[in-house]
CSV table of C-alpha atoms in Angstrom, one decimal:
chain,number,residue,atom,x,y,z
B,1,MET,CA,87.0,94.2,123.6
B,2,HIS,CA,88.9,91.6,125.7
B,3,GLU,CA,86.4,92.1,128.5
B,4,ASP,CA,83.5,90.9,126.3
B,5,ALA,CA,84.1,87.2,126.7
B,6,GLU,CA,81.2,86.0,124.5
B,7,ARG,CA,82.3,88.2,121.6
B,8,CYS,CA,85.9,87.0,122.0
B,9,LEU,CA,84.7,83.3,122.0
B,10,GLN,CA,82.8,83.8,118.8
B,11,ALA,CA,85.8,85.4,117.1
B,12,VAL,CA,88.1,82.5,118.2
B,13,ARG,CA,85.6,79.8,117.2
B,14,SER,CA,85.1,81.4,113.8
B,15,LYS,CA,88.9,82.0,113.4
B,16,ASP,CA,88.1,85.6,112.4
B,17,ALA,CA,91.3,87.3,111.4
B,18,ARG,CA,89.6,90.7,111.6
B,19,PHE,CA,90.1,90.6,115.3
B,20,ASP,CA,93.8,89.8,115.3
B,21,GLY,CA,95.5,92.4,117.3
B,22,TRP,CA,92.3,93.5,119.0
B,23,PHE,CA,92.8,90.9,121.8
B,24,PHE,CA,94.8,87.8,122.5
B,25,THR,CA,93.6,84.3,123.7
B,26,ALA,CA,95.5,82.5,126.4
B,27,VAL,CA,95.0,78.8,127.2
B,28,THR,CA,95.4,77.9,130.8
B,29,THR,CA,96.1,74.2,130.1
B,30,THR,CA,98.9,74.7,127.6
B,31,ARG,CA,100.2,78.1,128.9
B,32,ILE,CA,100.2,79.4,125.3
B,33,TYR,CA,98.6,82.6,123.9
B,34,CYS,CA,97.3,82.9,120.3
B,35,ARG,CA,95.7,85.4,117.9
B,36,PRO,CA,92.0,84.8,117.4
B,37,SER,CA,92.5,83.3,113.9
B,38,CYS,CA,95.0,80.6,115.1
B,39,PRO,CA,94.3,77.5,112.9
B,40,VAL,CA,94.5,75.0,115.8
B,41,THR,CA,91.3,73.5,117.2
B,42,PRO,CA,89.8,76.0,119.7
B,43,PRO,CA,90.2,75.0,123.4
B,44,LYS,CA,87.3,74.7,125.8
B,45,ALA,CA,85.8,78.0,126.8
B,46,GLU,CA,86.6,77.5,130.5
B,47,ASN,CA,90.3,77.2,129.6
B,48,MET,CA,90.5,80.5,127.7
B,49,ARG,CA,91.6,83.8,129.1
B,50,PHE,CA,91.5,87.0,127.0
B,51,TYR,CA,94.1,89.8,127.2
B,52,ALA,CA,94.2,93.3,125.6
B,53,SER,CA,97.9,93.0,124.7
B,54,ALA,CA,100.6,90.4,124.0
B,55,ALA,CA,102.5,92.0,126.9
B,56,ALA,CA,99.7,91.3,129.3
B,57,ALA,CA,99.6,87.6,128.2
B,58,GLN,CA,103.3,87.3,128.6
B,59,GLN,CA,103.2,89.0,132.0
B,60,ALA,CA,100.6,86.5,133.1
B,61,GLY,CA,103.0,83.6,132.3
B,62,PHE,CA,101.9,82.6,128.8
B,63,ARG,CA,104.2,82.1,125.8
B,64,ALA,CA,103.6,82.9,122.2
B,65,CYS,CA,102.1,80.2,119.9
B,66,LYS,CA,104.7,78.9,117.5
B,67,ARG,CA,102.1,78.3,114.8
B,68,CYS,CA,100.1,81.6,114.6
B,69,ARG,CA,102.8,83.9,115.9
B,70,PRO,CA,100.5,86.3,117.8
B,71,ASP,CA,103.3,88.7,118.5
B,72,ALA,CA,103.3,89.5,114.7
B,73,SER,CA,99.6,90.5,114.6
B,74,PRO,CA,98.6,93.9,113.2
B,75,GLY,CA,98.4,96.5,116.0
B,76,SER,CA,95.2,97.4,117.7
B,77,PRO,CA,93.3,100.1,115.7
B,78,LEU,CA,92.3,101.7,119.0
B,79,TRP,CA,95.7,103.4,119.3
B,80,ASN,CA,95.1,105.1,115.9
B,81,HIS,CA,91.7,106.6,116.3
B,82,ARG,CA,91.8,107.5,120.0
B,83,ALA,CA,93.4,110.6,121.4
B,84,ASP,CA,93.5,109.9,125.1
B,85,ALA,CA,96.6,109.3,127.3
B,86,VAL,CA,96.6,105.5,126.9
B,87,ALA,CA,96.5,105.7,123.0
B,88,LYS,CA,99.2,108.4,123.1
B,89,ALA,CA,101.3,106.2,125.4
B,90,MET,CA,101.0,103.2,123.0
B,91,ARG,CA,102.0,105.3,120.0
B,92,LEU,CA,105.0,106.6,121.9
B,93,ILE,CA,106.1,103.2,123.1
B,94,ALA,CA,105.9,101.9,119.5
B,95,ASP,CA,108.1,104.8,118.5
B,96,GLY,CA,110.8,103.7,121.0
B,97,VAL,CA,110.4,106.4,123.7
B,98,VAL,CA,110.7,104.0,126.6
B,99,ASP,CA,113.8,102.4,125.2
B,100,ARG,CA,115.4,105.8,124.6
B,101,GLU,CA,114.1,107.9,127.5
B,102,GLY,CA,112.7,105.3,130.0
B,103,VAL,CA,109.3,105.4,131.7
B,104,PRO,CA,110.0,108.9,133.2
B,105,GLY,CA,110.6,110.2,129.7
B,106,LEU,CA,107.3,108.7,128.5
B,107,ALA,CA,105.4,110.2,131.5
B,108,ALA,CA,107.0,113.6,130.9
B,109,ARG,CA,105.8,113.6,127.3
B,110,LEU,CA,102.3,112.7,128.4
B,111,GLY,CA,102.2,115.3,131.2
B,112,TYR,CA,101.6,112.7,133.9
B,113,SER,CA,103.5,111.2,136.8
B,114,VAL,CA,105.2,107.8,136.3
B,115,ARG,CA,102.7,106.3,138.7
B,116,GLN,CA,99.7,107.7,136.8
B,117,VAL,CA,101.0,106.3,133.5
B,118,GLU,CA,101.6,102.9,134.9
B,119,ARG,CA,98.2,102.8,136.6
B,120,GLN,CA,96.3,103.8,133.4
B,121,LEU,CA,98.1,101.3,131.2
B,122,LEU,CA,97.7,98.5,133.8
B,123,ALA,CA,94.0,99.2,134.1
B,124,GLU,CA,93.3,99.1,130.4
B,125,LEU,CA,96.0,96.8,129.0
B,126,GLY,CA,97.0,94.6,131.9
B,127,ALA,CA,100.6,95.6,131.5
B,128,GLY,CA,102.8,98.6,132.3
B,129,PRO,CA,105.0,100.5,130.0
B,130,LEU,CA,108.1,98.4,130.8
B,131,ALA,CA,106.3,95.2,129.9
B,132,LEU,CA,104.9,96.7,126.7
B,133,ALA,CA,108.3,97.9,125.7
B,134,ARG,CA,109.8,94.4,126.6
B,135,ALA,CA,107.2,92.7,124.3
B,136,GLN,CA,108.2,95.0,121.5
B,137,ARG,CA,111.9,94.2,122.0
B,138,ALA,CA,111.1,90.5,121.9
B,139,GLN,CA,109.3,90.9,118.6
B,140,THR,CA,112.2,92.9,117.2
B,141,ALA,CA,114.6,90.3,118.4
B,142,ARG,CA,112.6,87.6,116.6
B,143,LEU,CA,112.6,89.6,113.4
B,144,LEU,CA,116.4,90.0,113.5
B,145,ILE,CA,117.0,86.4,114.4
B,146,GLU,CA,114.8,85.1,111.5
B,147,THR,CA,115.7,87.6,108.8
B,148,THR,CA,119.5,88.2,109.3
B,149,SER,CA,122.6,86.2,110.1
B,150,LEU,CA,123.8,88.7,112.7
B,151,PRO,CA,125.6,87.2,115.7
B,152,MET,CA,123.2,87.0,118.7
B,153,ALA,CA,125.2,89.6,120.7
B,154,GLU,CA,124.5,92.1,117.9
B,155,VAL,CA,120.8,91.1,117.7
B,156,ALA,CA,120.5,91.7,121.5
B,157,LEU,CA,122.0,95.2,121.2
B,158,ALA,CA,119.9,96.1,118.1
B,159,ALA,CA,116.7,94.9,119.8
B,160,GLY,CA,117.3,97.1,122.7
B,161,PHE,CA,118.3,94.6,125.4
B,162,ALA,CA,120.7,95.8,128.1
B,163,SER,CA,122.6,92.5,128.1
B,164,VAL,CA,122.8,89.2,126.2
B,165,ARG,CA,121.6,87.5,129.3
B,166,ALA,CA,118.4,89.5,129.4
B,167,PHE,CA,118.0,88.9,125.7
B,168,ASN,CA,118.3,85.1,126.1
B,169,GLU,CA,116.0,85.0,129.1
B,170,THR,CA,113.3,87.1,127.3
B,171,VAL,CA,113.4,85.1,124.1
B,172,ARG,CA,113.1,81.8,126.0
B,173,GLU,CA,110.3,83.1,128.2
B,174,VAL,CA,108.2,84.6,125.4
B,175,PHE,CA,108.8,82.0,122.6
B,176,ALA,CA,109.7,78.9,124.6
B,177,LEU,CA,112.7,78.5,122.3
B,178,SER,CA,116.3,79.6,122.6
B,179,PRO,CA,117.6,82.3,120.1
B,180,THR,CA,119.6,79.5,118.3
B,181,ASP,CA,116.4,77.3,118.0
B,182,LEU,CA,114.5,80.3,116.6
B,183,ARG,CA,117.1,80.8,113.9
B,184,THR,CA,117.0,77.2,112.8
B,185,ARG,CA,113.2,77.6,112.3
B,186,ARG,CA,113.5,80.7,110.1
B,187,ARG,CA,112.1,80.8,106.7
B,188,ALA,CA,114.3,81.3,103.6
B,189,VAL,CA,114.7,85.0,102.8
B,190,PRO,CA,116.8,86.7,100.1
B,191,ASP,CA,120.2,87.3,101.6
B,192,THR,CA,121.1,90.9,100.7
B,193,PRO,CA,123.9,92.2,103.0
B,194,GLY,CA,122.7,95.1,105.1
B,195,VAL,CA,119.0,94.8,104.0
B,196,LEU,CA,116.2,93.3,106.1
B,197,SER,CA,113.2,91.7,104.3
B,198,LEU,CA,110.0,91.9,106.4
B,199,ARG,CA,106.3,91.3,105.9
B,200,LEU,CA,104.0,94.0,107.3
B,201,PRO,CA,100.6,92.4,108.1
B,202,PHE,CA,97.3,94.3,107.8
B,203,ARG,CA,93.6,93.6,108.2
B,204,ALA,CA,91.9,92.8,104.9
B,205,PRO,CA,90.7,94.3,102.8
B,206,LEU,CA,93.3,96.8,101.6
B,207,CYS,CA,92.9,99.0,98.6
B,208,PRO,CA,96.4,99.9,97.5
B,209,ASP,CA,95.5,102.3,94.7
B,210,ASN,CA,95.0,105.6,96.6
B,211,LEU,CA,97.5,104.6,99.2
B,212,PHE,CA,100.6,103.9,97.0
B,213,GLY,CA,99.2,106.1,94.2
B,214,HIS,CA,99.2,109.1,96.5
B,215,LEU,CA,102.7,108.5,97.9
B,216,ALA,CA,104.1,108.0,94.4
B,217,ALA,CA,102.3,111.0,92.8
B,218,THR,CA,103.5,113.4,95.5
B,219,ALA,CA,107.0,111.9,95.9
B,220,VAL,CA,109.7,114.6,96.6
B,221,PRO,CA,112.7,114.2,94.3
B,222,GLY,CA,115.7,112.8,96.2
B,223,VAL,CA,113.6,111.7,99.2
B,224,GLU,CA,111.0,109.5,97.6
B,225,GLU,CA,110.5,107.5,94.4
B,226,TRP,CA,108.4,104.8,92.8
B,227,ARG,CA,110.6,102.2,91.2
B,228,ASP,CA,110.0,98.6,90.0
B,229,GLY,CA,106.6,98.3,91.7
B,230,ALA,CA,107.7,99.7,95.0
B,231,TYR,CA,107.5,103.0,96.9
B,232,ARG,CA,111.0,103.9,98.2
B,233,ARG,CA,112.0,106.7,100.6
B,234,THR,CA,114.6,107.8,103.1
B,235,LEU,CA,113.8,107.9,106.8
B,236,ARG,CA,115.4,110.1,109.5
B,237,LEU,CA,115.5,108.0,112.7
B,238,PRO,CA,116.7,108.7,116.2
B,239,ARG,CA,120.0,106.9,115.8
B,240,GLY,CA,120.6,107.3,112.1
B,241,HIS,CA,118.8,106.9,108.8
B,242,ALA,CA,117.3,104.3,106.6
B,243,VAL,CA,116.0,103.6,103.1
B,244,VAL,CA,112.8,101.6,102.9
B,245,SER,CA,111.1,99.9,100.0
B,246,LEU,CA,107.4,99.0,100.3
B,247,SER,CA,105.4,96.9,97.9
B,248,PRO,CA,101.7,95.9,98.1
B,249,ARG,CA,101.0,92.2,98.2
B,250,PRO,CA,97.6,90.4,98.5
B,251,ASP,CA,98.0,89.6,102.2
B,252,HIS,CA,100.9,91.8,103.4
B,253,VAL,CA,103.1,94.7,102.4
B,254,ALA,CA,106.6,93.6,101.5
B,255,CYS,CA,109.2,95.8,103.3
B,256,ARG,CA,112.9,96.0,102.6
B,257,LEU,CA,114.9,98.1,105.1
B,258,ALA,CA,118.5,99.3,104.9
B,259,LEU,CA,119.3,100.8,108.3
B,260,SER,CA,122.4,102.7,109.4
B,261,ASP,CA,121.7,101.6,113.0
B,262,LEU,CA,119.8,98.4,113.6
B,263,ARG,CA,118.5,99.7,116.9
B,264,ASP,CA,116.1,101.9,114.9
B,265,LEU,CA,114.3,98.8,113.4
B,266,PRO,CA,111.2,98.8,115.5
B,267,ILE,CA,110.8,102.6,115.1
B,268,ALA,CA,111.2,102.3,111.4
B,269,ILE,CA,108.6,99.6,111.2
B,270,ALA,CA,106.1,101.6,113.4
B,271,ARG,CA,106.5,104.7,111.2
B,272,CYS,CA,106.0,102.7,108.0
B,273,ARG,CA,102.9,101.1,109.4
B,274,ARG,CA,101.5,104.6,110.4
B,275,MET,CA,102.3,106.0,106.9
B,276,LEU,CA,100.4,103.1,105.3
B,277,ASP,CA,97.6,103.0,107.9
B,278,LEU,CA,98.1,99.3,108.3
B,279,ASP,CA,96.6,99.0,111.8
B,280,ALA,CA,93.2,100.4,110.6
B,281,ASP,CA,90.0,98.3,111.0
B,282,PRO,CA,88.6,98.5,107.4
B,283,GLU,CA,85.5,96.5,108.3
B,284,ALA,CA,84.4,99.1,110.9
B,285,VAL,CA,85.2,102.0,108.6
B,286,ASP,CA,83.4,100.6,105.6
B,287,GLU,CA,80.4,99.6,107.6
B,288,ARG,CA,79.9,103.1,108.9
B,289,LEU,CA,80.4,104.7,105.4
B,290,ARG,CA,78.2,102.2,103.6
B,291,ALA,CA,75.3,103.5,105.7
B,292,ASP,CA,75.3,106.6,103.5
B,293,PRO,CA,73.5,105.8,100.3
B,294,GLU,CA,75.7,108.1,98.2
B,295,LEU,CA,78.9,106.7,99.6
B,296,ARG,CA,77.9,103.0,99.5
B,297,PRO,CA,78.7,102.4,95.8
B,298,LEU,CA,82.2,104.0,96.3
B,299,VAL,CA,82.9,101.8,99.3
B,300,ASP,CA,81.6,98.7,97.6
B,301,LYS,CA,83.8,99.4,94.6
B,302,ASP,CA,87.0,99.9,96.6
B,303,PRO,CA,86.7,98.5,100.1
B,304,GLY,CA,89.5,98.9,102.5
B,305,ARG,CA,90.7,102.3,101.5
B,306,ARG,CA,93.4,103.7,103.8
B,307,VAL,CA,94.4,107.3,104.7
B,308,PRO,CA,98.0,107.9,103.5
B,309,GLY,CA,100.0,109.1,106.4
B,310,THR,CA,103.6,110.1,106.9
B,311,VAL,CA,106.8,108.9,108.5
B,312,ASP,CA,107.6,112.4,109.9
B,313,ALA,CA,104.8,114.8,111.0
B,314,ASP,CA,107.1,117.9,110.9
B,315,GLU,CA,108.1,117.0,107.3
B,316,PHE,CA,104.5,116.7,106.2
B,317,ALA,CA,103.5,120.0,107.8
B,318,VAL,CA,106.3,121.7,105.9
B,319,ARG,CA,105.2,120.1,102.6
B,320,ALA,CA,101.6,121.1,103.3
B,321,VAL,CA,102.6,124.7,103.4
B,322,LEU,CA,104.8,124.4,100.3
B,323,GLY,CA,101.8,122.8,98.5
B,324,GLN,CA,99.3,125.5,99.4
B,325,GLN,CA,97.2,126.6,96.4
B,326,VAL,CA,99.5,125.0,93.8
B,327,SER,CA,99.4,121.8,91.7
B,328,THR,CA,100.8,118.5,92.9
B,329,ALA,CA,103.7,118.9,90.4
B,330,ALA,CA,104.5,122.4,91.6
B,331,ALA,CA,104.4,121.2,95.3
B,332,ARG,CA,106.9,118.5,94.4
B,333,THR,CA,109.2,121.0,92.7
B,334,HIS,CA,109.1,123.4,95.7
B,335,ALA,CA,109.9,120.6,98.1
B,336,GLY,CA,112.6,119.1,95.9
B,337,ARG,CA,114.3,122.5,95.7
B,338,VAL,CA,114.2,122.8,99.5
B,339,VAL,CA,115.6,119.3,100.0
B,340,ALA,CA,118.5,119.9,97.5
B,341,VAL,CA,119.6,123.0,99.4
B,342,ALA,CA,118.9,122.1,103.1
B,343,GLY,CA,118.5,118.3,103.2
B,344,THR,CA,121.1,115.9,104.6
B,345,PRO,CA,122.9,114.0,101.7
B,346,ILE,CA,123.0,110.2,101.8
B,347,ALA,CA,124.4,107.5,99.5
B,348,ASP,CA,121.8,105.4,97.8
B,349,HIS,CA,120.9,104.4,94.2
B,350,GLY,CA,118.2,106.9,93.2
B,351,LEU,CA,117.6,108.6,96.6
B,352,THR,CA,120.0,111.4,97.6
B,353,HIS,CA,118.8,113.2,100.8
B,354,LEU,CA,117.0,113.0,104.1
B,355,PHE,CA,114.2,115.7,104.3
B,356,PRO,CA,115.6,118.6,106.3
B,357,THR,CA,114.8,119.1,110.0
B,358,ALA,CA,113.1,122.2,111.2
B,359,GLU,CA,116.4,123.4,112.6
B,360,GLN,CA,118.0,123.0,109.1
B,361,LEU,CA,115.1,124.8,107.5
B,362,ALA,CA,115.4,127.7,109.9
B,363,GLU,CA,118.8,128.4,108.3
B,364,LEU,CA,117.4,128.3,104.8
B,365,ASP,CA,117.9,131.4,102.6
B,366,PRO,CA,114.3,132.7,101.9
B,367,ALA,CA,115.4,133.4,98.3
B,368,VAL,CA,115.3,129.6,97.7
B,369,LEU,CA,111.5,129.7,98.3
B,370,ALA,CA,110.0,130.8,95.0
B,371,MET,CA,106.6,131.5,96.6
B,372,PRO,CA,104.3,134.4,97.3
B,373,ARG,CA,105.2,136.5,100.4
B,374,ALA,CA,102.2,135.2,102.4
B,375,ARG,CA,103.3,131.6,102.0
B,376,LYS,CA,106.9,132.5,102.9
B,377,THR,CA,105.6,134.0,106.1
B,378,ALA,CA,103.6,130.9,106.8
B,379,PHE,CA,106.6,128.7,106.1
B,380,ALA,CA,108.9,130.7,108.4
B,381,ALA,CA,106.3,130.8,111.2
B,382,LEU,CA,105.8,127.0,111.0
B,383,VAL,CA,109.6,126.3,111.0
B,384,ASP,CA,110.2,128.6,113.9
B,385,ALA,CA,107.4,127.0,115.9
B,386,LEU,CA,108.7,123.5,115.2
B,387,ALA,CA,112.3,124.3,115.8
B,388,SER,CA,111.6,126.0,119.1
B,389,GLY,CA,109.3,123.2,120.4
B,390,ARG,CA,106.3,125.4,120.7
B,391,LEU,CA,104.4,123.2,118.2
B,392,ASP,CA,104.3,119.4,118.8
B,393,LEU,CA,103.0,117.3,116.0
B,394,GLY,CA,104.7,114.0,117.2
B,395,VAL,CA,103.0,110.7,117.8
B,396,GLY,CA,102.2,111.7,121.4
B,397,ALA,CA,100.8,115.1,120.4
B,398,ASP,CA,97.4,116.4,121.7
B,399,TRP,CA,95.3,116.6,118.5
B,400,ALA,CA,93.1,119.5,119.8
B,401,LYS,CA,96.1,121.5,121.0
B,402,ALA,CA,98.0,120.9,117.8
B,403,ARG,CA,95.1,122.2,115.8
B,404,ALA,CA,94.8,125.3,117.9
B,405,ASP,CA,98.5,126.0,117.7
B,406,LEU,CA,98.5,125.5,113.9
B,407,SER,CA,95.5,127.8,113.5
B,408,ALA,CA,97.3,130.5,115.4
B,409,LEU,CA,100.1,130.6,112.8
B,410,PRO,CA,99.9,133.1,110.0
B,411,GLY,CA,98.7,131.6,106.7
B,412,PHE,CA,97.1,128.5,108.3
B,413,GLY,CA,93.5,128.2,107.3
B,414,PRO,CA,91.1,125.3,108.0
B,415,TRP,CA,92.2,123.3,104.9
B,416,THR,CA,95.9,123.3,105.9
B,417,VAL,CA,95.2,122.6,109.5
B,418,GLU,CA,92.8,119.7,108.8
B,419,THR,CA,95.1,118.2,106.1
B,420,ILE,CA,98.0,118.1,108.6
B,421,ALA,CA,95.6,116.6,111.2
B,422,MET,CA,94.6,113.9,108.7
B,423,ARG,CA,98.0,113.0,107.3
B,424,ALA,CA,100.5,114.0,110.0
B,425,LEU,CA,98.6,113.6,113.3
B,426,GLY,CA,96.7,110.6,112.0
B,427,ASP,CA,93.3,111.8,113.2
B,428,PRO,CA,90.8,109.5,111.3
B,429,ASP,CA,88.0,112.1,111.8
B,430,ALA,CA,89.8,115.0,110.1
B,431,PHE,CA,87.7,116.6,107.5
B,432,VAL,CA,88.3,119.2,104.7
B,433,PRO,CA,84.8,120.4,103.7
B,434,GLY,CA,86.2,123.4,101.8
B,435,ASP,CA,88.5,121.2,99.6
B,436,LEU,CA,87.6,121.7,95.9
B,437,GLY,CA,88.0,118.0,95.1
B,438,VAL,CA,85.7,117.1,98.0
B,439,ARG,CA,83.1,119.6,96.9
B,440,ILE,CA,83.1,118.6,93.3
B,441,ALA,CA,82.8,114.9,94.2
B,442,ALA,CA,79.9,115.7,96.6
B,443,ARG,CA,78.1,117.7,93.9
B,444,ASN,CA,78.5,114.9,91.4
B,445,LEU,CA,77.1,112.4,93.8
B,446,GLY,CA,74.1,114.5,94.5
B,447,MET,CA,75.2,115.7,98.0
B,448,PRO,CA,75.1,119.3,99.2
B,449,ASP,CA,78.5,120.9,98.3
B,450,THR,CA,78.7,123.9,100.5
B,451,PRO,CA,81.1,123.5,103.4
B,452,GLY,CA,78.5,124.0,106.0
B,453,ALA,CA,76.1,121.5,104.4
B,454,LEU,CA,78.9,119.0,104.0
B,455,ILE,CA,79.8,119.3,107.7
B,456,ARG,CA,76.2,118.5,108.6
B,457,ARG,CA,76.0,115.6,106.2
B,458,ALA,CA,79.4,114.2,107.4
B,459,GLN,CA,78.2,113.9,111.0
B,460,ALA,CA,76.9,110.5,110.1
B,461,TRP,CA,80.4,109.5,108.9
B,462,ARG,CA,82.1,110.1,112.2
B,463,PRO,CA,84.7,109.1,113.4
B,464,TRP,CA,85.8,108.1,110.0
B,465,ARG,CA,85.4,111.3,108.0
B,466,ALA,CA,89.1,111.2,106.7
B,467,TYR,CA,88.3,107.8,105.0
B,468,ALA,CA,85.2,109.3,103.4
B,469,VAL,CA,87.5,112.1,102.0
B,470,GLN,CA,89.6,109.3,100.4
B,471,HIS,CA,86.6,107.9,98.7
B,472,LEU,CA,85.4,111.3,97.5
B,473,TRP,CA,88.8,112.2,96.1
B,474,ALA,CA,88.9,108.9,94.3
B,475,THR,CA,86.0,110.0,92.1
B,476,GLY,CA,88.3,112.5,90.4
B,477,ASP,CA,90.7,111.7,87.5
B,478,HIS,CA,94.0,112.3,89.3
B,479,ALA,CA,97.2,110.3,89.5
B,480,VAL,CA,97.1,110.2,93.3
B,481,ASN,CA,94.1,107.9,93.0
B,482,ARG,CA,95.9,105.2,90.9
B,483,LEU,CA,98.5,102.7,91.6
B,484,PRO,CA,101.5,103.5,89.3
B,485,SER,CA,102.1,101.1,86.5
């Protein structure tokens, strides 16, 4: 979008928050870059430059606006609904791959050379992988400076900087303030030792009912719970673990994180945002779905529905198999039994385990699985494929290949494959035409309800069929469609 100057100008002049994160506006006279909705008086058109990423603006010599904080914008929705190399690279960078494995590690995961990856990112975003990762480190540093009383040396290490000097230089360059000056400007936050309090922004509108209702209704005992108006769960992260608490608010999601290793902070935030689908563009989704006369009343009733995702794709795939052809309550029971036997114990009030890895599940005694033989076979095949690395469901996975690999496993039909594509891979166009709830809802709305006819009808919903499924499911009387009381 940043290449469409006229459209960008209109968004800036109208201070349209819907475009925050889509592009960034830099002002040549002040050397400052902003989000489109910045409340200051818009500069002259000839003094504006538009960039696809904060990293590109920083690399061009602009520093972040102190008023609108463009580095804290919601992420671009492009990286969620696209499956090309650039989108995969952005998801991997957000998940900390460059910080852990370097640019060669990123390139290896994408199946390209380092030069090819750098060329593609520069062509589309105006910044290479190192600059993009640096921008993410700067934002993490700002969060830690403003929400904790950690010494600056510990902030630098936790944010991923190689040295305190690099940390100081980057903060000064990006924010035009020293780390100490940033801390004096921080807002008052509850001081709970070991807990970070953050605000996760999103593009309005957001309908929290199905999002938090689904997560609460399907919560695995010991791993997830709904308590005091918040969804809480454990997270397995590259360097340790965390417990997160997420509560919906009118203009943000309140996030409280307790991390065993602060270096995992940006990864934890990225995974929570993916789980809650916070980088979605609800205006684009709702506009497409409203074009269908039968869906329009549903969208008008609950605009901004999101697709509940996951913090761990492997975990969700396992849970999808455990939940095949059983009720939500039975699926929770099966998963809770597996967690109690194979999960990693942690100390927390109310939560007791991390969900087991594929390697831990490979050692599980089959007798623990009180399921039919066919489902046990599917479970064993999935766990073996994940543990061996033959199946990749991670943030950089190829969606088409993942679907093909899942379909080749015994016991994996279209419903299971598409459910994993929708919730674990994050494909916004995943569709389950054979799902009983979808078919009943379609019939009640006067739509054709056979899978073939639904597929034809849903062509007009693309690329947002997964969101249409959320609206169809919402017509049923089920706890997953309601925000817990």
